[in-house]
């Protein structure tokens, strides 16, 4: 996890030097929670000028912000409160609203933050953090779900039949407009899917396999269990 924290700090440094702000889209899931807690801890927290970090979310569950399943709540508890992130820099998906309205409002929020209009291009985040589900999903782009065919929208309400739920999620074209994407993957249950995705083996591709920012490979940080089928020397988790 220290490697992930160093990577985030490095990208933040470069973005702050280049543009004076760091636009970071967070993900939910258990793996990033550990990263957020580490970044909030002594030795890390003071290395970032948090007042110039803009926090966004690449997906959200359709629940209020204080709900146990809220990705916003997880990040707030693990990181935002600890580093006293200013509320003007926190751009959360409003999971408590009707999903389509929440998606449209988030597109308007992004348009204001990035100075790009929906329909005329895509905002470029400095970093989008992503996870991989054992079913091949990333963000809330699940296999077979309608959002996967989206080519113009930035954020949509995605009906996920396998969950019997609607999720708010970034679309593939928005993910692929990012300056950098970093996947964090941990656990043996991810090993088979990770191998297929990283080796580009599945056809049709899993949703995570379709994340190729500007046509390039995203970055992957995986633990030994998740990476056990990659045939690579993997350093023990630090
Ligand atoms: C979410 C996520 C989701 C997550 C993966 C991996 O809201 O759950 O954004 O895409 O990243 O499911 O989650 P883990 O890190 O818990 O394995």
XYZ file of N, CA and C and ligand atoms in Angstrom:
731
model
N 0.824 -1.217 0.000
C 0.000 0.000 0.000
C 0.859 1.267 0.000
N 2.093 1.100 0.547
C 2.990 2.268 0.537
C 3.329 2.660 -0.897
N 3.453 1.672 -1.772
C 3.747 1.983 -3.176
C 2.616 2.816 -3.778
N 1.383 2.446 -3.457
C 0.227 3.189 -3.981
C 0.223 4.613 -3.443
N 0.520 4.757 -2.149
C 0.528 6.096 -1.549
C 1.599 6.960 -2.205
N 2.776 6.368 -2.427
C 3.852 7.137 -3.079
C 3.441 7.545 -4.490
N 2.732 6.654 -5.191
C 2.305 6.956 -6.551
C 1.325 8.138 -6.560
N 0.387 8.097 -5.622
C -0.602 9.191 -5.552
C 0.110 10.517 -5.248
N 1.037 10.487 -4.300
C 1.744 11.719 -3.925
C 2.557 12.247 -5.109
N 3.154 11.336 -5.835
C 3.964 11.725 -6.995
C 3.082 12.384 -8.082
N 1.931 11.785 -8.358
C 1.027 12.360 -9.362
C 0.492 13.703 -8.871
N 0.196 13.776 -7.572
C -0.302 15.038 -7.000
C 0.753 16.131 -7.139
N 1.989 15.806 -6.808
C 3.080 16.791 -6.924
C 3.166 17.327 -8.353
N 3.125 16.422 -9.313
C 3.266 16.832 -10.712
C 2.085 17.700 -11.140
N 0.875 17.320 -10.726
C -0.311 18.090 -11.117
C -0.293 19.471 -10.468
N 0.091 19.529 -9.192
C 0.121 20.815 -8.495
C 1.172 21.732 -9.113
N 2.308 21.146 -9.502
C 3.351 21.961 -10.135
C 2.890 22.449 -11.505
N 2.184 21.602 -12.231
C 1.797 21.966 -13.604
C 0.564 22.851 -13.662
N -0.404 22.570 -12.812
C -1.699 23.252 -12.950
C -2.207 23.877 -11.656
N -1.494 23.690 -10.552
C -1.890 24.321 -9.287
C -3.031 23.620 -8.589
N -3.485 22.502 -9.132
C -4.525 21.714 -8.482
C -4.365 20.251 -8.886
N -4.929 19.388 -8.056
C -4.854 17.955 -8.325
C -6.284 17.431 -8.370
N -6.733 17.042 -9.548
C -8.089 16.527 -9.732
C -8.051 15.006 -9.649
N -8.585 14.492 -8.556
C -8.438 13.075 -8.244
C -9.809 12.428 -8.098
N -10.095 11.428 -8.917
C -11.352 10.678 -8.790
C -11.080 9.413 -7.976
N -11.814 9.267 -6.896
C -11.642 8.139 -5.984
C -12.539 6.978 -6.403
N -12.243 5.811 -5.870
C -13.147 4.679 -6.067
C -13.591 4.169 -4.701
N -14.591 3.324 -4.729
C -14.998 2.660 -3.491
C -14.246 1.345 -3.366
N -14.697 0.509 -2.468
C -14.055 -0.793 -2.312
C -13.129 -0.829 -1.112
N -12.789 -2.036 -0.722
C -11.992 -2.208 0.494
C -10.511 -1.894 0.270
N -10.012 -2.136 -0.941
C -8.581 -1.908 -1.200
C -8.226 -0.426 -1.096
N -8.992 0.464 -1.743
C -8.663 1.887 -1.606
C -8.822 2.422 -0.193
N -9.719 1.833 0.581
C -9.906 2.334 1.955
C -8.581 2.289 2.715
N -7.827 1.224 2.501
C -6.524 1.109 3.182
C -5.565 2.189 2.686
N -5.615 2.491 1.398
C -4.770 3.560 0.842
C -5.150 4.903 1.449
N -6.446 5.177 1.542
C -6.887 6.469 2.076
C -6.415 6.624 3.522
N -6.538 5.552 4.299
C -6.105 5.633 5.711
C -4.605 5.880 5.790
N -3.856 5.249 4.910
C -2.401 5.457 4.932
C -2.065 6.906 4.566
N -2.731 7.438 3.545
C -2.459 8.828 3.146
C -2.833 9.822 4.249
N -3.761 9.424 5.101
C -4.198 10.316 6.178
C -3.299 10.213 7.406
N -2.329 9.294 7.369
C -1.532 9.025 8.566
C -0.262 9.880 8.593
N 0.324 10.055 9.798
C 1.557 10.850 9.917
C 2.648 10.279 9.007
N 3.389 11.164 8.382
C 4.428 10.717 7.459
C 3.955 10.830 6.018
N 2.651 10.775 5.805
C 2.075 10.928 4.466
C 1.225 12.194 4.371
N 0.356 12.374 5.360
C -0.641 13.456 5.271
C 0.009 14.812 5.036
N 1.158 15.052 5.690
C 1.767 16.382 5.580
C 2.537 16.579 4.268
N 2.588 15.537 3.430
C 3.325 15.670 2.178
C 2.457 16.175 1.015
N 1.183 16.364 1.284
C 0.276 16.836 0.222
C -0.396 18.122 0.686
N -0.502 19.094 -0.214
C -1.264 20.306 0.088
C -2.737 19.998 -0.211
N -3.431 19.476 0.807
C -4.799 18.982 0.596
C -5.758 20.100 0.213
N -5.408 21.346 0.509
C -6.325 22.441 0.170
C -6.425 22.626 -1.343
N -5.482 22.041 -2.073
C -5.508 22.202 -3.529
C -5.875 20.887 -4.254
N -6.364 19.923 -3.477
C -6.816 18.658 -4.074
C -8.328 18.704 -4.259
N -8.777 18.430 -5.461
C -10.219 18.321 -5.725
C -10.573 16.835 -5.777
N -11.526 16.464 -4.912
C -11.919 15.055 -4.805
C -13.206 14.807 -5.590
N -13.175 13.777 -6.403
C -14.343 13.341 -7.166
C -14.502 11.833 -6.923
N -15.603 11.279 -7.413
C -15.828 9.831 -7.269
C -16.160 9.227 -8.623
N -15.519 8.107 -8.946
C -15.779 7.475 -10.240
C -17.047 6.631 -10.209
N -17.543 6.318 -9.032
C -18.847 5.671 -8.948
C -19.418 5.826 -7.543
N -20.714 5.586 -7.459
C -21.391 5.720 -6.166
C -22.622 4.824 -6.136
N -22.915 4.368 -4.950
C -24.162 3.622 -4.756
C -25.302 4.614 -4.560
N -26.524 4.205 -4.873
C -27.665 5.118 -4.755
C -28.192 5.114 -3.325
N -27.420 5.736 -2.472
C -27.734 5.806 -1.040
C -27.345 7.198 -0.539
N -27.889 7.610 0.611
C -27.498 8.915 1.170
C -26.033 8.923 1.609
N -25.465 10.129 1.765
C -24.020 10.234 2.031
C -23.573 9.668 3.378
N -24.514 9.456 4.289
C -24.117 8.890 5.583
C -24.395 7.391 5.659
N -24.802 6.808 4.541
C -25.147 5.377 4.509
C -23.879 4.525 4.591
N -24.018 3.359 5.190
C -22.861 2.462 5.351
C -22.236 2.077 4.010
N -23.044 2.042 2.932
C -22.509 1.622 1.627
C -22.016 2.784 0.776
N -22.096 4.004 1.295
C -21.705 5.169 0.495
C -20.192 5.218 0.283
N -19.773 5.334 -0.975
C -18.342 5.484 -1.260
C -17.825 6.812 -0.722
N -18.683 7.837 -0.781
C -18.307 9.132 -0.212
C -18.036 8.990 1.283
N -18.946 8.327 1.963
C -18.778 8.176 3.409
C -17.453 7.451 3.734
N -17.169 6.408 2.993
C -15.924 5.675 3.247
C -14.715 6.605 3.108
N -14.679 7.389 2.032
C -13.533 8.285 1.820
C -13.496 9.395 2.870
N -14.676 9.875 3.251
C -14.698 10.927 4.271
C -14.112 10.408 5.578
N -14.541 9.206 5.955
C -14.068 8.662 7.229
C -12.591 8.274 7.182
N -12.148 7.771 6.023
C -10.767 7.283 5.939
C -9.762 8.390 5.663
N -10.196 9.456 4.960
C -9.221 10.445 4.498
C -9.666 11.895 4.665
N -10.845 12.233 4.127
C -11.201 13.651 3.992
C -11.253 14.368 5.330
N -11.874 13.750 6.326
C -11.965 14.402 7.635
C -10.573 14.564 8.249
N -9.765 13.524 8.106
C -8.444 13.527 8.746
C -7.531 14.614 8.180
N -7.665 14.911 6.890
C -6.778 15.923 6.297
C -7.498 17.267 6.156
N -8.678 17.368 6.746
C -9.464 18.611 6.731
C -9.631 19.157 5.320
N -10.043 18.281 4.403
C -10.273 18.717 3.025
C -11.388 19.760 3.018
N -11.165 20.919 2.386
C -12.209 21.953 2.355
C -13.444 21.457 1.603
N -14.627 21.804 2.107
C -15.849 21.285 1.476
C -15.979 21.762 0.024
N -15.383 22.937 -0.287
C -15.468 23.437 -1.667
C -14.666 22.569 -2.639
N -13.823 21.691 -2.114
C -13.004 20.820 -2.975
C -13.581 19.403 -3.069
N -14.674 19.175 -2.357
C -15.243 17.822 -2.312
C -16.454 17.771 -3.231
N -16.334 17.009 -4.283
C -17.373 16.949 -5.304
C -17.953 15.544 -5.293
N -18.994 15.363 -4.482
C -19.523 14.012 -4.344
C -20.696 13.771 -5.284
N -20.889 12.513 -5.636
C -22.078 12.093 -6.367
C -23.220 12.008 -5.372
N -24.368 12.608 -5.733
C -25.486 12.677 -4.791
C -26.370 11.435 -4.911
N -25.914 10.393 -4.256
C -26.600 9.103 -4.347
C -27.999 9.099 -3.768
N -28.333 10.137 -3.020
C -29.671 10.205 -2.414
C -30.728 10.724 -3.392
N -30.307 11.270 -4.545
C -31.249 11.818 -5.523
C -31.718 10.709 -6.469
N -32.814 10.968 -7.228
C -33.153 10.019 -8.286
C -31.922 9.842 -9.176
N -31.554 8.598 -9.513
C -30.262 8.344 -10.176
C -29.991 9.161 -11.432
N -30.980 9.297 -12.318
C -30.707 10.047 -13.563
C -30.405 11.506 -13.260
N -31.141 12.068 -12.295
C -30.909 13.468 -11.918
C -29.518 13.614 -11.298
N -29.136 12.665 -10.469
C -27.807 12.730 -9.828
C -26.708 12.684 -10.881
N -26.879 11.838 -11.897
C -25.865 11.736 -12.957
C -25.764 13.055 -13.719
N -26.918 13.628 -14.057
C -26.894 14.897 -14.806
C -26.299 16.019 -13.970
N -26.639 16.048 -12.695
C -26.084 17.102 -11.833
C -24.565 16.953 -11.699
N -24.100 15.723 -11.708
C -22.647 15.532 -11.600
C -21.950 15.970 -12.881
N -22.581 15.732 -14.013
C -21.994 16.215 -15.270
C -21.905 17.741 -15.251
N -22.929 18.384 -14.712
C -22.895 19.857 -14.624
C -21.797 20.304 -13.661
N -21.637 19.566 -12.570
C -20.568 19.872 -11.605
C -19.196 19.745 -12.275
N -19.018 18.672 -13.026
C -17.737 18.467 -13.721
C -17.517 19.556 -14.768
N -18.583 19.914 -15.473
C -18.453 20.963 -16.499
C -17.944 22.249 -15.866
N -18.490 22.597 -14.686
C -18.056 23.810 -13.998
C -16.622 23.710 -13.522
N -16.248 22.545 -13.015
C -14.884 22.372 -12.468
C -13.825 22.343 -13.559
N -14.164 21.781 -14.700
C -13.139 21.571 -15.733
C -13.269 22.540 -16.907
N -14.359 23.306 -16.953
C -14.520 24.231 -18.067
C -14.716 23.530 -19.398
N -15.356 22.363 -19.370
C -15.677 21.630 -20.595
C -17.186 21.399 -20.584
N -17.848 21.554 -21.717
C -19.293 21.337 -21.760
C -19.607 19.900 -22.154
N -20.626 19.288 -21.505
C -21.041 17.947 -21.938
C -21.378 17.967 -23.426
N -20.934 16.989 -24.142
C -21.203 16.938 -25.585
C -20.082 17.539 -26.406
N -19.147 18.253 -25.724
C -18.071 18.887 -26.504
C -16.700 18.403 -26.036
N -16.642 17.201 -25.562
C -15.357 16.655 -25.114
C -15.506 16.018 -23.753
N -14.385 15.740 -23.116
C -14.398 15.049 -21.830
C -13.410 15.711 -20.881
N -13.796 15.882 -19.605
C -12.848 16.412 -18.626
C -11.672 15.444 -18.461
N -10.488 15.987 -18.199
C -9.314 15.133 -17.980
C -8.901 15.205 -16.506
N -9.142 14.135 -15.777
C -8.680 14.060 -14.388
C -7.164 13.857 -14.390
N -6.533 14.262 -13.295
C -5.104 13.960 -13.154
C -4.914 12.485 -12.828
N -5.842 11.951 -12.038
C -5.732 10.541 -11.650
C -7.118 9.995 -11.353
N -7.414 8.844 -11.918
C -8.622 8.103 -11.521
C -8.159 6.793 -10.894
N -8.567 6.609 -9.657
C -8.247 5.371 -8.945
C -9.356 4.374 -9.238
N -8.998 3.147 -9.550
C -10.004 2.150 -9.902
C -9.712 0.821 -9.212
N -10.753 0.012 -9.092
C -10.595 -1.345 -8.577
C -11.081 -2.326 -9.628
N -10.843 -3.589 -9.375
C -11.306 -4.649 -10.269
C -12.170 -5.599 -9.460
N -13.387 -5.833 -9.935
C -14.233 -6.823 -9.278
C -13.907 -8.211 -9.815
N -14.171 -9.232 -9.038
C -13.916 -10.603 -9.485
C -14.767 -10.939 -10.714
N -15.815 -10.161 -10.960
C -16.656 -10.371 -12.148
C -16.185 -9.529 -13.335
N -15.070 -8.829 -13.192
C -14.521 -8.041 -14.303
C -14.994 -6.602 -14.332
N -15.806 -6.187 -13.339
C -16.277 -4.799 -13.368
C -15.206 -3.856 -12.853
N -15.359 -2.602 -13.259
C -14.580 -1.526 -12.658
C -15.489 -0.316 -12.560
N -15.167 0.619 -11.633
C -16.132 1.663 -11.267
C -17.456 0.930 -11.045
N -18.585 1.403 -11.612
C -19.803 0.577 -11.560
C -20.223 0.184 -12.967
N -19.213 -0.173 -13.760
C -19.420 -0.698 -15.106
C -19.346 -2.214 -15.018
N -20.516 -2.828 -14.877
C -20.581 -4.275 -14.691
C -20.792 -4.969 -16.043
N -20.315 -6.213 -16.171
C -20.492 -6.932 -17.435
C -21.962 -6.945 -17.847
N -22.210 -6.619 -19.109
C -23.565 -6.664 -19.647
C -24.440 -5.486 -19.273
N -23.922 -4.533 -18.520
C -24.775 -3.421 -18.085
C -24.850 -2.341 -19.172
N -25.977 -1.599 -19.188
C -26.218 -0.659 -20.296
C -25.170 0.438 -20.447
N -24.550 0.873 -19.362
C -23.601 1.997 -19.451
C -22.400 1.684 -20.338
N -22.139 0.402 -20.575
C -20.949 0.037 -21.345
C -20.997 0.505 -22.790
N -22.206 0.771 -23.302
C -22.283 1.197 -24.706
C -22.273 2.713 -24.836
N -22.184 3.419 -23.731
C -22.245 4.886 -23.762
C -20.994 5.462 -24.440
N -21.225 6.398 -25.359
C -20.074 6.992 -26.041
C -19.954 8.499 -25.819
N -21.063 9.147 -25.350
C -21.022 10.612 -25.235
C -21.134 11.095 -23.795
N -21.970 10.430 -22.976
C -22.200 10.898 -21.615
C -20.946 10.679 -20.767
N -20.817 11.501 -19.716
C -19.676 11.383 -18.800
C -20.010 10.509 -17.597
N -21.238 10.720 -17.087
C -21.681 10.029 -15.868
C -23.104 9.556 -16.121
N -23.394 8.333 -15.783
C -24.751 7.829 -16.014
C -25.243 7.016 -14.818
N -26.564 6.842 -14.782
C -27.177 5.897 -13.853
C -27.209 4.553 -14.570
N -26.598 3.551 -13.972
C -26.440 2.261 -14.639
C -27.242 1.198 -13.901
N -28.182 0.591 -14.621
C -28.960 -0.474 -13.984
C -28.192 -1.772 -14.069
N -27.844 -2.295 -12.909
C -26.999 -3.485 -12.865
C -27.867 -4.673 -12.478
N -28.210 -5.484 -13.482
C -29.139 -6.595 -13.242
C -28.571 -7.577 -12.219
N -27.282 -7.824 -12.292
C -26.690 -8.821 -11.381
C -26.773 -8.371 -9.924
N -26.830 -7.061 -9.701
C -26.954 -6.554 -8.327
C -28.408 -6.274 -7.967
N -29.267 -6.180 -9.000
C -30.638 -5.749 -8.761
C -30.662 -4.330 -8.230
N -29.720 -3.517 -8.717
C -29.599 -2.148 -8.190
C -29.118 -1.210 -9.284
N -29.354 0.077 -9.057
C -28.827 1.103 -9.954
C -27.607 1.720 -9.294
N -26.589 1.956 -10.065
C -25.378 2.618 -9.573
C -25.097 3.850 -10.427
N -24.436 4.823 -9.844
C -23.941 5.972 -10.597
C -22.498 5.675 -10.978
N -22.149 5.947 -12.222
C -20.792 5.591 -12.647
C -20.266 6.499 -13.746
N -18.952 6.702 -13.734
C -18.279 7.294 -14.882
C -18.458 6.331 -16.050
N -18.475 6.886 -17.262
C -18.562 6.054 -18.465
C -17.146 5.718 -18.950
N -17.066 4.769 -19.870
C -15.748 4.417 -20.422
C -15.057 5.601 -21.104
N -15.770 6.412 -21.934
C -15.039 7.533 -22.544
C -14.510 8.539 -21.531
N -15.215 8.726 -20.422
C -14.678 9.634 -19.397
C -13.452 8.998 -18.727
N -13.543 7.713 -18.400
C -12.372 7.042 -17.811
C -11.179 7.133 -18.758
N -11.439 6.994 -20.040
C -10.330 6.936 -20.997
C -9.785 8.304 -21.391
N -10.410 9.360 -20.861
C -9.889 10.718 -21.099
C -8.949 11.155 -19.983
N -8.772 10.318 -18.959
C -7.955 10.713 -17.812
C -6.469 10.794 -18.179
N -5.765 11.653 -17.446
C -4.310 11.715 -17.650
C -3.653 10.441 -17.150
N -4.196 9.870 -16.068
C -3.636 8.624 -15.535
C -4.726 7.838 -14.827
N -4.651 6.517 -14.961
C -5.568 5.627 -14.233
C -4.724 4.620 -13.473
N -5.080 4.407 -12.218
C -4.338 3.460 -11.386
C -5.317 2.452 -10.794
N -5.126 1.185 -11.147
C -5.928 0.115 -10.566
C -5.214 -0.426 -9.338
N -5.968 -0.608 -8.270
C -5.468 -1.278 -7.062
C -6.233 -2.585 -6.930
N -5.515 -3.694 -6.906
C -6.202 -4.988 -6.859
C -5.554 -5.874 -5.809
N -6.391 -6.425 -4.932
C -5.875 -7.292 -3.866
C -6.786 -8.492 -3.700
N -6.168 -9.635 -3.407
C -6.948 -10.807 -3.042
C -6.951 -11.896 -4.100
N -6.920 -13.145 -3.624
C -6.851 -14.305 -4.513
C -8.081 -14.424 -5.399
N -9.223 -13.921 -4.949
C -10.443 -14.054 -5.765
C -10.367 -13.224 -7.046
N -9.377 -12.339 -7.146
C -9.244 -11.503 -8.344
C -8.244 -12.088 -9.355
N -7.510 -13.150 -8.949
C -6.363 -13.604 -9.740
C -6.725 -13.980 -11.178
N -7.785 -14.776 -11.338
C -8.125 -15.254 -12.677
C -8.558 -14.084 -13.575
N -9.417 -13.216 -13.029
C -9.909 -12.093 -13.832
C -8.768 -11.117 -14.143
N -7.909 -10.897 -13.168
C -6.786 -9.971 -13.380
C -5.903 -10.456 -14.522
N -5.641 -11.745 -14.534
C -4.803 -12.299 -15.604
C -5.450 -12.035 -16.968
N -6.755 -12.298 -17.073
C -7.432 -12.098 -18.356
C -7.412 -10.633 -18.777
N -7.594 -9.749 -17.794
C -7.681 -8.324 -18.109
C -6.304 -7.775 -18.491
N -5.310 -8.066 -17.662
C -3.978 -7.499 -17.914
C -3.375 -8.077 -19.194
N -3.595 -9.358 -19.429
C -3.045 -9.997 -20.638
C -3.953 -9.748 -21.855
N -5.043 -9.009 -21.621
C -5.979 -8.687 -22.698
C -6.507 -9.956 -23.355
N -6.854 -10.951 -22.524
C -7.181 -12.275 -23.047
C -8.659 -12.508 -23.289
N -9.518 -11.764 -22.576
C -10.942 -12.081 -22.698
C -11.537 -11.425 -23.929
N -12.340 -12.178 -24.651
C -13.021 -11.651 -25.827
C -14.438 -12.212 -25.832
N -15.462 -11.412 -25.642
C -15.413 -9.963 -25.477
C -14.699 -9.555 -24.194
N -14.139 -8.344 -24.196
C -13.360 -7.898 -23.043
C -14.225 -7.624 -21.821
N -13.676 -7.847 -20.651
C -14.325 -7.448 -19.419
C -14.324 -5.916 -19.356
N -15.272 -5.332 -18.630
C -15.295 -3.856 -18.549
C -13.937 -3.257 -18.177
N -13.252 -3.833 -17.198
C -11.962 -3.267 -16.766
C -10.923 -3.308 -17.881
N -11.074 -4.278 -18.775
C -10.121 -4.440 -19.883
C -10.252 -3.301 -20.896
N -11.383 -2.612 -20.846
C -11.643 -1.535 -21.808
C -11.161 -0.183 -21.308
N -10.549 -0.157 -20.140
C -9.975 1.104 -19.642
C -8.583 1.230 -20.237
N -8.446 2.136 -21.184
C -7.168 2.376 -21.867
C -7.060 3.872 -22.101
N -6.590 4.602 -21.079
C -6.539 6.060 -21.212
C -5.711 6.487 -22.420
N -6.343 7.212 -23.316
C -5.689 7.668 -24.554
C -5.041 6.493 -25.288
N -5.686 5.330 -25.190
C -5.201 4.159 -25.917
C -4.089 3.405 -25.222
N -3.635 3.887 -24.060
C -2.488 3.246 -23.386
C -2.957 2.370 -22.225
N -2.064 1.507 -21.794
C -2.347 0.660 -20.636
C -2.492 1.509 -19.382
N -3.455 1.208 -18.533
C -3.487 1.869 -17.222
C -2.375 1.303 -16.347
N -2.157 1.902 -15.185
C -1.183 1.363 -14.234
C -1.884 0.389 -13.297
N -1.157 -0.642 -12.905
C -1.699 -1.659 -12.015
C -0.799 -1.804 -10.803
N -1.375 -1.790 -9.627
C -0.662 -2.182 -8.416
C -1.451 -3.331 -7.818
N -0.836 -4.492 -7.762
C -1.572 -5.679 -7.329
C -0.792 -6.377 -6.229
N -1.493 -7.045 -5.325
C -0.771 -7.781 -4.294
C -0.424 -9.183 -4.833
N 0.356 -9.932 -4.044
C 0.867 -11.214 -4.522
C -0.266 -12.188 -4.836
N -1.325 -12.164 -4.042
C -2.436 -13.106 -4.269
C -3.152 -12.797 -5.576
N -3.468 -11.538 -5.774
C -4.175 -11.164 -7.008
C -3.295 -11.404 -8.230
N -1.984 -11.202 -8.074
C -1.077 -11.310 -9.210
C -0.490 -12.689 -9.399
N -1.005 -13.696 -8.694
C -0.364 -15.016 -8.682
C -0.357 -15.702 -10.040
N -1.243 -15.297 -10.957
C -1.286 -15.965 -12.266
C -0.607 -15.160 -13.362
N 0.045 -14.075 -12.968
C 0.641 -13.211 -13.985
C 2.021 -13.673 -14.426
N 2.593 -14.615 -13.662
C 3.902 -15.128 -14.046
C 4.989 -14.095 -13.941
N 4.813 -13.139 -13.061
C 5.815 -12.085 -12.884
C 6.369 -12.172 -11.476
N 7.640 -11.754 -11.302
C 8.127 -11.668 -9.935
C 7.397 -10.540 -9.246
N 6.665 -10.854 -8.185
C 5.891 -9.826 -7.492
C 6.523 -9.591 -6.132
N 6.813 -8.350 -5.831
C 7.383 -8.043 -4.522
C 6.347 -8.309 -3.438
N 6.815 -8.770 -2.303
C 5.896 -8.972 -1.188
C 5.274 -7.625 -0.843
N 4.019 -7.662 -0.444
C 3.349 -6.409 -0.087
C 4.132 -5.705 1.000
N 4.468 -4.419 0.777
C 5.291 -3.724 1.761
C 4.527 -3.474 3.043
C -17.315 0.109 -5.590
C -16.212 0.252 -6.537
C -15.821 -0.987 -7.287
C -14.584 -1.562 -6.616
C -14.354 -2.994 -6.984
C -13.190 -3.610 -6.213
O -18.020 1.056 -5.377
O -17.445 -0.981 -5.031
O -15.889 1.439 -6.996
O -15.604 -0.822 -8.639
O -13.468 -0.805 -6.926
O -15.518 -3.710 -6.696
O -13.459 -3.515 -4.855
P -12.493 -4.074 -3.716
O -11.323 -3.181 -3.640
O -13.341 -4.049 -2.476
O -12.143 -5.459 -4.120
